[in-house]
XYZ file of C-alpha atoms in Angstrom:
494
model
C -54.408 -44.070 -73.701
C -57.149 -46.549 -72.771
C -59.718 -45.998 -70.068
C -58.142 -48.832 -68.099
C -54.827 -46.948 -67.970
C -56.369 -43.520 -67.562
C -58.362 -44.390 -64.428
C -55.383 -45.146 -62.091
C -53.571 -42.031 -63.339
C -56.527 -39.769 -62.603
C -57.173 -41.511 -59.258
C -53.510 -41.115 -58.267
C -53.454 -37.410 -59.156
C -56.639 -36.810 -57.173
C -55.164 -38.652 -54.203
C -52.001 -36.540 -54.319
C -53.971 -33.276 -54.546
C -56.354 -34.350 -51.779
C -53.425 -35.291 -49.522
C -51.830 -31.874 -49.905
C -55.194 -30.283 -49.143
C -55.545 -32.418 -46.004
C -52.099 -31.461 -44.702
C -52.483 -27.747 -45.434
C -56.047 -27.654 -44.076
C -54.684 -28.742 -40.685
C -53.018 -25.303 -40.486
C -56.332 -23.482 -40.874
C -56.819 -20.978 -38.072
C -53.207 -21.246 -36.939
C -50.343 -18.754 -36.976
C -47.063 -20.432 -37.972
C -43.746 -18.610 -37.729
C -40.164 -19.721 -38.337
C -37.147 -18.434 -36.431
C -33.438 -19.094 -36.189
C -31.369 -17.869 -33.257
C -27.798 -18.917 -32.414
C -28.019 -21.505 -35.188
C -31.121 -23.145 -33.666
C -34.013 -23.458 -36.188
C -37.445 -23.095 -34.568
C -41.070 -23.211 -35.604
C -43.877 -21.575 -33.630
C -47.506 -22.715 -33.865
C -50.385 -20.887 -32.165
C -54.051 -20.007 -32.747
C -54.535 -16.841 -34.765
C -55.546 -13.677 -32.940
C -54.915 -15.296 -29.569
C -54.044 -13.280 -26.489
C -52.303 -14.288 -23.253
C -52.458 -18.029 -23.807
C -50.215 -20.682 -22.197
C -47.004 -21.553 -24.018
C -45.469 -25.019 -24.403
C -41.884 -25.927 -25.326
C -41.939 -29.143 -27.395
C -38.661 -31.116 -27.653
C -37.921 -33.990 -30.058
C -35.928 -37.150 -29.387
C -32.677 -38.615 -30.678
C -32.496 -38.658 -34.501
C -35.684 -36.603 -34.558
C -36.479 -33.048 -35.578
C -39.008 -30.312 -34.894
C -41.157 -31.746 -37.715
C -41.470 -35.054 -35.867
C -43.287 -33.284 -33.006
C -45.673 -31.208 -35.128
C -48.671 -33.403 -34.291
C -48.527 -32.271 -30.646
C -48.109 -28.652 -31.746
C -51.179 -28.801 -34.001
C -53.375 -30.458 -31.380
C -52.288 -28.009 -28.685
C -52.583 -24.959 -30.928
C -56.130 -25.878 -31.972
C -56.918 -26.245 -28.266
C -55.663 -22.771 -27.358
C -51.941 -23.176 -26.671
C -48.831 -21.687 -28.261
C -46.132 -24.265 -29.058
C -42.462 -23.704 -29.822
C -40.500 -26.515 -31.484
C -36.802 -26.567 -32.387
C -33.986 -28.760 -33.695
C -31.403 -29.795 -31.133
C -27.753 -29.435 -32.139
C -26.692 -31.943 -34.866
C -30.351 -32.732 -35.579
C -32.639 -31.670 -38.424
C -31.555 -28.297 -39.802
C -29.225 -27.511 -36.880
C -25.583 -27.883 -37.919
C -24.083 -26.982 -34.525
C -22.124 -29.836 -32.883
C -23.844 -31.852 -30.166
C -22.129 -31.251 -26.821
C -22.834 -32.150 -23.215
C -24.743 -28.959 -22.440
C -26.264 -28.502 -25.931
C -29.749 -29.723 -25.029
C -30.155 -27.228 -22.219
C -28.710 -24.360 -24.254
C -31.080 -25.111 -27.142
C -34.045 -25.302 -24.792
C -33.090 -21.941 -23.272
C -32.930 -20.424 -26.761
C -36.398 -21.750 -27.571
C -37.710 -20.477 -24.223
C -36.362 -16.979 -24.850
C -38.032 -16.930 -28.262
C -41.341 -18.330 -26.993
C -41.864 -15.733 -24.275
C -41.327 -12.917 -26.796
C -44.301 -13.978 -28.898
C -47.254 -11.588 -28.532
C -49.814 -14.360 -27.975
C -47.958 -15.972 -25.052
C -48.569 -15.461 -21.349
C -45.012 -15.839 -19.991
C -46.359 -16.677 -16.539
C -48.076 -19.850 -17.841
C -45.568 -22.183 -19.419
C -45.175 -25.946 -19.790
C -42.778 -28.497 -21.254
C -43.254 -31.554 -23.450
C -40.497 -33.842 -24.733
C -40.017 -37.229 -26.343
C -37.255 -39.742 -25.512
C -33.989 -37.750 -25.437
C -36.113 -34.611 -25.312
C -38.008 -35.977 -22.294
C -34.813 -35.962 -20.280
C -34.132 -32.378 -21.360
C -37.590 -31.109 -20.379
C -37.670 -32.974 -17.065
C -34.265 -31.545 -16.181
C -35.467 -28.047 -17.111
C -38.615 -28.526 -15.036
C -36.509 -29.567 -12.041
C -33.953 -26.781 -12.371
C -36.498 -23.986 -12.984
C -39.285 -25.445 -10.912
C -41.226 -22.179 -10.645
C -40.938 -21.328 -14.341
C -42.852 -24.301 -15.755
C -46.244 -25.306 -14.388
C -46.299 -28.753 -16.020
C -43.949 -31.240 -17.673
C -44.974 -34.062 -20.033
C -42.375 -36.767 -20.727
C -43.240 -39.070 -23.656
C -41.232 -42.324 -23.764
C -39.198 -40.986 -20.823
C -35.487 -41.504 -20.332
C -34.148 -40.285 -16.983
C -34.035 -37.348 -14.579
C -33.681 -36.759 -10.835
C -37.368 -36.236 -10.184
C -38.588 -35.526 -6.648
C -41.894 -35.183 -4.822
C -42.182 -31.543 -5.930
C -40.051 -31.201 -9.068
C -40.857 -30.984 -11.859
C -44.312 -29.609 -11.219
C -47.321 -31.595 -12.464
C -45.425 -34.403 -14.143
C -47.175 -36.621 -16.707
C -45.291 -39.659 -18.004
C -46.369 -41.390 -21.222
C -45.187 -44.599 -22.851
C -46.466 -46.866 -25.611
C -47.746 -50.293 -24.639
C -45.293 -51.852 -27.132
C -42.174 -50.207 -25.664
C -41.773 -52.196 -22.459
C -38.466 -50.636 -21.403
C -39.954 -47.147 -21.446
C -43.121 -48.308 -19.671
C -40.944 -49.670 -16.862
C -38.936 -46.450 -16.778
C -42.109 -44.344 -16.604
C -43.342 -46.338 -13.625
C -39.944 -46.054 -11.922
C -40.004 -42.281 -12.368
C -43.588 -42.110 -11.091
C -42.589 -43.928 -7.931
C -39.597 -41.623 -7.401
C -41.881 -38.599 -7.899
C -44.307 -39.700 -5.186
C -46.793 -41.882 -7.055
C -50.099 -41.177 -8.774
C -51.670 -37.844 -7.805
C -54.455 -36.182 -9.784
C -54.491 -33.014 -7.657
C -52.638 -30.475 -9.805
C -53.452 -27.403 -7.728
C -50.226 -27.473 -5.678
C -47.987 -28.569 -8.560
C -47.549 -32.112 -7.227
C -49.759 -33.788 -9.800
C -48.315 -37.079 -11.021
C -49.628 -39.501 -13.634
C -48.624 -42.278 -16.022
C -50.487 -42.731 -19.320
C -49.896 -45.977 -21.221
C -50.814 -45.411 -24.877
C -52.272 -48.609 -26.384
C -50.841 -50.190 -29.535
C -47.923 -47.760 -29.778
C -44.155 -48.099 -29.770
C -41.338 -45.568 -29.624
C -42.062 -43.820 -32.939
C -45.759 -44.424 -33.538
C -46.673 -42.971 -30.140
C -45.890 -39.558 -31.638
C -48.759 -39.936 -34.112
C -51.345 -41.520 -31.790
C -54.285 -39.329 -30.845
C -54.569 -40.837 -27.318
C -51.082 -39.467 -26.620
C -51.968 -36.027 -27.982
C -55.227 -35.892 -26.032
C -53.599 -37.103 -22.800
C -51.074 -34.269 -23.070
C -53.782 -31.695 -23.877
C -56.013 -32.818 -21.011
C -53.123 -32.685 -18.553
C -52.309 -29.125 -19.593
C -55.995 -28.151 -19.524
C -56.174 -29.340 -15.908
C -52.973 -27.492 -15.051
C -53.968 -24.147 -16.545
C -57.738 -24.364 -16.223
C -58.176 -24.059 -19.987
C -61.716 -24.847 -21.096
C -61.502 -24.163 -24.830
C -63.102 -27.089 -26.633
C -61.433 -28.609 -29.666
C -62.393 -31.614 -31.750
C -59.213 -31.477 -33.845
C -57.555 -34.848 -34.464
C -54.196 -34.814 -36.206
C -54.563 -36.989 -39.298
C -51.673 -35.522 -41.278
C -49.733 -38.800 -41.106
C -52.660 -40.565 -42.781
C -52.626 -37.940 -45.531
C -48.889 -38.497 -45.851
C -49.435 -42.225 -46.395
C -52.116 -41.558 -48.994
C -49.804 -39.090 -50.747
C -47.086 -41.744 -50.959
C -49.614 -44.312 -52.194
C -50.834 -41.900 -54.863
C -47.324 -41.386 -56.198
C -46.594 -45.117 -56.264
C -49.825 -45.767 -58.171
C -48.938 -42.956 -60.571
C -45.468 -44.367 -61.172
C -46.870 -47.861 -61.654
C -49.357 -46.586 -64.253
C -47.205 -44.110 -66.161
C -43.733 -45.696 -66.318
C -44.683 -48.837 -68.299
C -46.594 -46.628 -70.726
C -43.623 -44.271 -71.205
C -41.226 -47.162 -71.732
C -43.511 -48.738 -74.325
C -43.990 -45.452 -76.191
C -40.259 -44.721 -76.163
C -39.543 -48.145 -77.574
C -42.238 -48.048 -80.271
C -41.986 -44.418 -81.372
C -38.361 -43.547 -80.686
C -36.663 -46.905 -81.040
C -35.335 -46.589 -77.479
C -34.454 -50.036 -76.064
C -34.589 -49.799 -72.269
C -33.328 -53.305 -71.628
C -30.255 -54.318 -73.567
C -30.354 -57.897 -74.920
C -27.683 -59.036 -72.464
C -29.485 -57.586 -69.443
C -32.958 -58.748 -70.428
C -31.747 -62.349 -70.749
C -29.811 -62.335 -67.488
C -30.784 -65.274 -65.318
C -29.401 -65.605 -61.839
C -29.226 -68.855 -59.912
C -31.786 -68.445 -57.140
C -29.873 -70.747 -54.807
C -26.827 -68.505 -55.117
C -28.976 -65.432 -54.528
C -30.534 -66.776 -51.357
C -27.202 -68.092 -50.092
C -25.640 -64.689 -50.623
C -28.344 -62.733 -48.807
C -28.213 -65.150 -45.857
C -24.412 -65.060 -45.518
C -24.049 -61.302 -45.985
C -25.405 -60.130 -42.569
C -22.900 -62.215 -40.633
C -19.936 -60.837 -42.569
C -21.213 -57.243 -42.394
C -21.825 -57.479 -38.647
C -18.356 -58.946 -38.163
C -16.748 -56.121 -40.147
C -18.532 -53.505 -38.028
C -17.284 -55.270 -34.899
C -13.700 -55.154 -36.164
C -14.026 -51.481 -37.076
C -15.328 -50.712 -33.591
C -12.006 -51.843 -32.121
C -10.123 -49.125 -33.971
C -12.386 -46.137 -33.388
C -15.793 -44.782 -32.571
C -18.133 -46.960 -34.617
C -21.056 -44.699 -33.771
C -19.707 -41.669 -35.679
C -18.417 -43.229 -38.902
C -19.252 -41.467 -42.153
C -20.040 -38.142 -40.501
C -23.296 -39.357 -38.909
C -24.062 -40.756 -35.493
C -25.197 -44.388 -36.001
C -26.326 -43.697 -39.595
C -22.796 -44.041 -40.963
C -22.477 -47.490 -39.393
C -25.811 -48.480 -40.976
C -24.541 -47.480 -44.440
C -21.293 -49.437 -43.971
C -23.283 -52.508 -42.960
C -25.339 -52.231 -46.160
C -22.196 -51.737 -48.235
C -20.321 -54.766 -46.860
C -23.402 -56.981 -46.928
C -24.091 -55.956 -50.527
C -20.541 -56.697 -51.670
C -20.680 -60.153 -50.094
C -24.056 -60.807 -51.718
C -22.713 -59.763 -55.141
C -19.635 -61.993 -54.769
C -21.808 -65.010 -54.039
C -24.169 -64.262 -56.944
C -21.139 -63.852 -59.228
C -23.194 -62.216 -61.976
C -23.135 -58.498 -62.694
C -24.868 -56.930 -65.697
C -23.153 -54.142 -67.589
C -24.713 -50.736 -66.863
C -25.943 -48.585 -69.726
C -26.325 -44.819 -69.892
C -30.059 -45.280 -70.296
C -30.251 -47.413 -67.154
C -28.235 -44.863 -65.153
C -30.421 -42.010 -66.365
C -33.610 -43.855 -65.526
C -32.169 -44.685 -62.088
C -31.603 -40.998 -61.395
C -35.121 -40.237 -62.633
C -36.483 -42.955 -60.345
C -34.729 -41.285 -57.409
C -36.232 -37.919 -58.335
C -39.750 -39.347 -58.411
C -39.330 -41.311 -55.165
C -37.713 -38.260 -53.546
C -40.869 -36.255 -54.256
C -43.202 -39.112 -53.347
C -41.514 -39.893 -50.040
C -40.270 -36.538 -48.870
C -41.920 -33.487 -50.426
C -44.868 -33.585 -48.047
C -42.821 -35.102 -45.196
C -41.182 -31.716 -44.638
C -44.553 -30.463 -43.375
C -45.568 -33.607 -41.495
C -42.768 -35.531 -39.755
C -39.270 -35.248 -41.249
C -36.682 -32.558 -42.000
C -36.406 -33.615 -45.656
C -34.531 -30.624 -47.098
C -30.849 -31.277 -46.408
C -28.714 -28.490 -44.995
C -25.212 -28.200 -46.597
C -23.530 -30.230 -43.838
C -25.863 -33.139 -44.627
C -25.985 -32.672 -48.370
C -22.240 -33.269 -48.714
C -22.621 -36.634 -46.915
C -25.446 -37.774 -49.183
C -23.335 -38.978 -52.189
C -20.978 -41.017 -49.989
C -23.833 -42.647 -48.074
C -25.613 -43.514 -51.331
C -22.458 -44.969 -52.889
C -21.834 -47.065 -49.781
C -25.357 -48.503 -49.912
C -25.284 -49.142 -53.686
C -23.881 -52.743 -53.516
C -26.845 -53.962 -51.465
C -29.449 -52.582 -53.853
C -27.492 -53.742 -56.895
C -27.339 -57.267 -55.495
C -31.047 -57.062 -54.701
C -31.792 -55.894 -58.245
C -29.691 -58.640 -59.824
C -31.295 -61.302 -57.624
C -34.763 -60.187 -58.727
C -33.923 -59.828 -62.423
C -36.420 -61.574 -64.730
C -38.648 -63.027 -61.989
C -42.387 -62.720 -61.489
C -44.320 -60.693 -58.955
C -44.873 -63.690 -56.647
C -41.140 -64.281 -56.294
C -40.572 -60.551 -55.811
C -42.989 -60.648 -52.883
C -40.964 -63.527 -51.469
C -37.776 -61.516 -51.918
C -39.346 -58.572 -50.109
C -40.173 -60.810 -47.156
C -36.733 -62.430 -47.236
C -34.832 -59.142 -47.373
C -36.945 -57.676 -44.572
C -36.249 -60.658 -42.329
C -32.542 -60.610 -43.161
C -32.249 -56.890 -42.413
C -34.111 -57.131 -39.117
C -32.167 -60.251 -38.080
C -28.848 -58.790 -39.255
C -29.244 -55.600 -37.260
C -30.380 -57.545 -34.195
C -27.014 -59.312 -34.487
C -25.309 -55.910 -34.731
C -27.080 -54.798 -31.545
C -25.896 -57.936 -29.764
C -22.298 -57.363 -30.842
C -22.321 -53.556 -30.553
C -24.782 -52.376 -27.873
C -23.579 -48.800 -28.363
C -25.591 -48.757 -31.603
C -28.760 -49.449 -29.601
C -30.769 -46.743 -31.353
C -30.982 -49.053 -34.394
C -33.469 -51.177 -32.436
C -36.058 -48.431 -32.761
C -35.717 -48.487 -36.552
C -36.242 -52.211 -37.094
C -40.025 -51.907 -37.708
C -39.315 -49.485 -40.580
C -37.228 -51.875 -42.678
C -40.172 -53.937 -44.057
C -41.985 -50.737 -45.105
C -38.915 -49.265 -46.810
C -38.150 -52.559 -48.570
C -41.773 -52.730 -49.772
C -41.377 -49.363 -51.517
C -38.130 -50.487 -53.132
C -39.562 -53.867 -54.183
C -42.475 -52.075 -55.838
C -39.980 -49.985 -57.815
C -38.032 -53.086 -58.812
C -41.194 -54.694 -60.170
C -41.943 -51.632 -62.314
C -38.491 -51.129 -63.839
C -37.325 -54.763 -63.978
C -33.714 -53.661 -64.515
C -31.075 -54.018 -61.844
C -28.984 -50.868 -62.399
C -31.959 -48.504 -62.620
C -33.435 -50.008 -59.480
C -30.095 -49.985 -57.646
C -29.208 -46.370 -58.446
C -32.663 -44.995 -57.658
C -32.981 -46.978 -54.426
C -29.438 -46.283 -53.193
C -29.828 -42.546 -53.786
C -33.133 -42.476 -51.906
C -31.840 -44.576 -49.004
C -28.691 -42.458 -48.768
C -30.872 -39.348 -48.612
C -32.961 -40.929 -45.837
C -29.852 -41.624 -43.774
C -28.485 -38.124 -44.353
C -31.835 -36.580 -43.364
C -32.611 -38.620 -40.259
C -29.480 -39.290 -38.214
C -27.612 -36.711 -36.110
C -24.426 -35.178 -37.480
C -21.197 -36.352 -35.892
C -19.334 -33.609 -34.032
């Protein structure tokens, strides 16, 4: 173990430890409780030893979870509010089927639990929701106009707002989500226009959050502070707080630390196993595999058109949005599967898998699972799969395997510069391919919100491919992780 190899290992371990400290330190001074009522999982966040403070119901959006809204809960709790978050039916850890009246029923369950908490003043309540959740909270604020003193709609959808309902309505949208900006301004006009006088409940405001789109707005401090200030004005709260939620930054550093650790340790382990134990990771046939790059690029460019066409044909015989047991997510996995098979057929080269390669692929998944998700459970994503999701995970992973196997074969025995080019190429193909899907199948419109994530996810996978340099290990580890992501994120089909 040379100093040159030891330094990145020590630095990575320190980064991982520091990241966990940063995330857990954000809970300092807060009381956090977990509940489940009528199958609805909830988490409650409030300042410790508080008494008679305002309570806020915080609702997530489509394909979200209570974890995705924790940044608002932390900011509000540090500022003197009690926040109740929950998983809507079919989302996160809630296995109940999503029905027409599910959102309102879930919100009522969370309300009943919130007002029972000893810190909460039941006469001072507010609502905050994102996207799908914004519609739910605005509707609740209209229906029970005297129950909730303020409503905050982030990336708002729709509701029948009036001049007096809901009370003290703040609308937020990111500057990079034009459709929601337009919708916020439409709702503001229907609600009577800008009004900063909150005393009579007719306060109205639009806050455009700079440099934010539909997902990143949830982690932007200007959004958190705009919500806090609006509630402070509503309730006359004067408790000062300089807390800024940086848990997402710690999450990124945690992921970086694990990737650095993997990059430093894996080559060392493979070399030791080969020298000391006689373990040959790459079989002679696999290590000498050369794939025609023209075939590889042709395959990856043709694949999206075929996959999008297959999804279009499937949509004519059923509900394309609920395939594979997930809403939208099942269709995404089928697209990857068809595109991967087409790519493999064009490449026309497939290395023989070995037991060692399969085992290392599973180990790669285990490491990436920890790196990507262990801390995510406490920051932004319901990473632990409930049984209804866990049983979908193997099928989703198997469906996605052809894409990652083709990607691994295409990148076999090439240098880091060409791998970077493949990362860029795959990212562009995925974004372009799913834009084509959206054009052909508008009912899968939620995919549009995920397009910015594809380059980041492909970067993580390309990094893994460069470390292991073996197609089956890379394919198995990546497919298992991507299948887990789909199973964790998308709503369950009824």
